[in-house]
Tab-separated table of C-alpha atoms in Angstrom:
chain	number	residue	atom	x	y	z
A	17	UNK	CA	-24.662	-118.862	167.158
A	18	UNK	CA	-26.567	-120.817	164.880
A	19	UNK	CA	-27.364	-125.155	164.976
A	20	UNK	CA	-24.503	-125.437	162.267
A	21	UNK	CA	-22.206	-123.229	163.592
A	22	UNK	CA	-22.719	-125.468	166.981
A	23	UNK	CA	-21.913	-128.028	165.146
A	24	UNK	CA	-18.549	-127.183	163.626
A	25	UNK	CA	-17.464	-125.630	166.560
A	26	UNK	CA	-18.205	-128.782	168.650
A	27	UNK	CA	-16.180	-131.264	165.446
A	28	UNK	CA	-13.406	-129.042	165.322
A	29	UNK	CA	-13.415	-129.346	168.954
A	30	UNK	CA	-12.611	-132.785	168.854
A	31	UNK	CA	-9.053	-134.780	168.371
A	32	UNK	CA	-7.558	-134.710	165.037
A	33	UNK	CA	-8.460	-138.254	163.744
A	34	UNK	CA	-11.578	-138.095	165.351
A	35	UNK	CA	-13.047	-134.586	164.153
A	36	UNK	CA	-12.149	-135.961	160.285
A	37	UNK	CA	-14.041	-138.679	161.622
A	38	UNK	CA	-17.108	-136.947	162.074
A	39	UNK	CA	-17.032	-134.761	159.902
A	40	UNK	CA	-17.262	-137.234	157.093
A	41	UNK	CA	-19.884	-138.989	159.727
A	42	UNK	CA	-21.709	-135.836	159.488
A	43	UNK	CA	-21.617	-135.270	155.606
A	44	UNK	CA	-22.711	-139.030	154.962
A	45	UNK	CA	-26.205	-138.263	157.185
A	46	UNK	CA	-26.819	-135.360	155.594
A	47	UNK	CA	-26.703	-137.090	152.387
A	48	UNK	CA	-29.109	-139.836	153.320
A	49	UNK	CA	-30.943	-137.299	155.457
A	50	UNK	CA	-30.642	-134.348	153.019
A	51	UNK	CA	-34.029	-132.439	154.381
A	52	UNK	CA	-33.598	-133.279	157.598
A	53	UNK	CA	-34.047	-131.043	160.648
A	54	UNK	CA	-30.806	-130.367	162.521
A	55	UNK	CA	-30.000	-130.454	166.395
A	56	UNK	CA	-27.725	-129.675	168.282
A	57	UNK	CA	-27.712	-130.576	172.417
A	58	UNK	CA	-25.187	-128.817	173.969
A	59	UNK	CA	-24.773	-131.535	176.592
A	60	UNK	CA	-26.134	-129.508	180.021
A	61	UNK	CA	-29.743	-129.742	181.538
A	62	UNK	CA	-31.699	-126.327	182.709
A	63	UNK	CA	-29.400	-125.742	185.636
A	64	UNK	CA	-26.330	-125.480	183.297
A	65	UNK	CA	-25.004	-128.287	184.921
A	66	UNK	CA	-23.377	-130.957	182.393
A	67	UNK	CA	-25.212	-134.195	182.009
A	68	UNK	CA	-24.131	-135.707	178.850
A	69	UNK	CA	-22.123	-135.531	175.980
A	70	UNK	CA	-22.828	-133.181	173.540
A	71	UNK	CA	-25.329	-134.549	170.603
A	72	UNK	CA	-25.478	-133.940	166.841
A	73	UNK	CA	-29.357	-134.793	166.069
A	74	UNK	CA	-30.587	-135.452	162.716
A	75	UNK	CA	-34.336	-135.763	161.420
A	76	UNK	CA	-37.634	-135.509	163.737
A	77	UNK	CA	-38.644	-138.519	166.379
A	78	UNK	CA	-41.833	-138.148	168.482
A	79	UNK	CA	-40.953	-140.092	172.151
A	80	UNK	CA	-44.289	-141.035	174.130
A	81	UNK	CA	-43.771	-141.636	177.671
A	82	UNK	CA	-46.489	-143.290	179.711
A	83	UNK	CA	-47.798	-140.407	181.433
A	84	UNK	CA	-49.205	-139.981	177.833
A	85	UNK	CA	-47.203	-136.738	177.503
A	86	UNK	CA	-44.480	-136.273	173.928
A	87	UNK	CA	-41.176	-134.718	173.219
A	88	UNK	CA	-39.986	-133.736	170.152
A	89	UNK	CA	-36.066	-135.365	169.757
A	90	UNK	CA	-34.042	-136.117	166.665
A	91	UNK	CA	-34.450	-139.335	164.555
A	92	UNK	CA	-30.956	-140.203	164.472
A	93	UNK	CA	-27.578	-138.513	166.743
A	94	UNK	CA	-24.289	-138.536	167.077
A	95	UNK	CA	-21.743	-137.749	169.570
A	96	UNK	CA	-18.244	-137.855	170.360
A	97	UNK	CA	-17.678	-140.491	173.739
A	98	UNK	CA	-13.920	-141.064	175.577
A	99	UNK	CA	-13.296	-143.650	173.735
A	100	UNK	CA	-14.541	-142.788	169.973
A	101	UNK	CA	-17.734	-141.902	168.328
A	102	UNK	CA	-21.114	-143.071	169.048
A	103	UNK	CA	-24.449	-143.245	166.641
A	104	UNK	CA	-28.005	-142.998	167.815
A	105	UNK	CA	-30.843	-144.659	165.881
A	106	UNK	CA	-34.041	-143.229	168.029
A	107	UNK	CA	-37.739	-145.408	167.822
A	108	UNK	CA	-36.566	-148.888	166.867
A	109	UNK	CA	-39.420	-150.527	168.757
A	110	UNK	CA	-37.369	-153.968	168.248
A	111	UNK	CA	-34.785	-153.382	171.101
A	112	UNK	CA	-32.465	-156.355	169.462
A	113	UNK	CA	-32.789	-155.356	165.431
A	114	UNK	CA	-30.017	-153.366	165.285
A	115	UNK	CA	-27.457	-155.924	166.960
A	116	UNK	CA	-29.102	-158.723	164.564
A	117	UNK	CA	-29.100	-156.840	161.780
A	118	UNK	CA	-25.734	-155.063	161.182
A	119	UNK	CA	-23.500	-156.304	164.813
A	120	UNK	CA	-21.923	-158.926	163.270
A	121	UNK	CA	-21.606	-157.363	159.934
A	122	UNK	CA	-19.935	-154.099	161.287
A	123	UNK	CA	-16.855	-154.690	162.327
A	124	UNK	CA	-15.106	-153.530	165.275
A	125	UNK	CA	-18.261	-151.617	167.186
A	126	UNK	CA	-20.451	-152.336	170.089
A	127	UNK	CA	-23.967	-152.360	168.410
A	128	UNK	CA	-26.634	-152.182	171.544
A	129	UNK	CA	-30.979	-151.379	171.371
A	130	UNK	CA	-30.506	-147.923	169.815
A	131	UNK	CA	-26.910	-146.702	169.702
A	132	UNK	CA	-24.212	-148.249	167.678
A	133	UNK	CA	-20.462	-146.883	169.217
A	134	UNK	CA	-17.044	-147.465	167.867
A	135	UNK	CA	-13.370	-145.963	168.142
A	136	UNK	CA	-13.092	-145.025	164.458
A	137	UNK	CA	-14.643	-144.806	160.979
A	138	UNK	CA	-11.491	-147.303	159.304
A	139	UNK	CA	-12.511	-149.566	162.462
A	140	UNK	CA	-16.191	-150.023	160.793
A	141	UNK	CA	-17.480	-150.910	157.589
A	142	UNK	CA	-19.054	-147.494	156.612
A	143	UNK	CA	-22.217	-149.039	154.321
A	144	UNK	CA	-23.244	-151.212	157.476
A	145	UNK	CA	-23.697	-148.253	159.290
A	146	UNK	CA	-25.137	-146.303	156.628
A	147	UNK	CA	-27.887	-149.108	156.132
A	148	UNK	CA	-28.463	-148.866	159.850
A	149	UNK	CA	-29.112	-145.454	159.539
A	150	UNK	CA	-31.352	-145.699	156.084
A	151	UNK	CA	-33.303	-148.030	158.225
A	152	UNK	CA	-33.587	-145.414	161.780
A	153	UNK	CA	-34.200	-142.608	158.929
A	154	UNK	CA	-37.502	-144.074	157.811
A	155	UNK	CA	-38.923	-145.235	161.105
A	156	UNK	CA	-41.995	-143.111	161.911
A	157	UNK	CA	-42.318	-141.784	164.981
């Protein structure tokens, strides 16, 4: 199975309201993001064993750990959580832009260093979050 058929499996996986939630989630960052490299995580680390939540990535982001040693991740993610939807916005070296910049603007979403989460798309206003992800979009890694 291919990264895009990943992905529609895992939104049409999802609760009604929520899978037409990101799916239009999804078709807004490909617009913005039209060239962009696609990912898909399926959620479970090398032993098969299930870690996290599965991740829709979006774009290339270069992370530099100490050791001096790189990995390859996506610029920007989403994923579905218990309790709604939640949107990554990787190598924002300003841990507190993203709260200052759109949290109070948003609307009904907890906005933290990189990962802005909320219960539903008519919960947020949609352009905040699309200039938050403009902005993660043209970050270099």
């Amino acid at each position: 199975m291919n990264i895009q058929e990943q992905i529609k499996e895992y939104i049409a996986s999802q609760p009604e309201t929520k899978c037409s939630d990101m799916q239009k989630l999804h078709h807004t960052i490909l617009e913005l993001m039209p060239a962009c490299k696609l990912w898909f995580l399926d959620g479970k680390n090398s032993e098969n064993k299930t870690v996290s939540n599965p991740n829709i990535g979006y774009g290339l982001y270069t992370i530099s750990y100490a050791d001096g040693t790189t990995k390859e991740f996506y610029q920007v993610g989403m994923s579905a959580n218990t309790t709604g939807i939640s949107v990554y916005i990787m190598g924002i070296y300003d841990k507190t832009y993203l709260s200052k910049n759109f949290g109070e603007k948003i609307g009904k979403a907890s906005v933290t260093g990189y990962c802005i989460k909320f219960k539903a798309l008519k919960d947020i206003h949609i352009e905040v979050l699309e200039a938050a992800i403009r902005y993660g979009a043209k970050q270099k890694p």
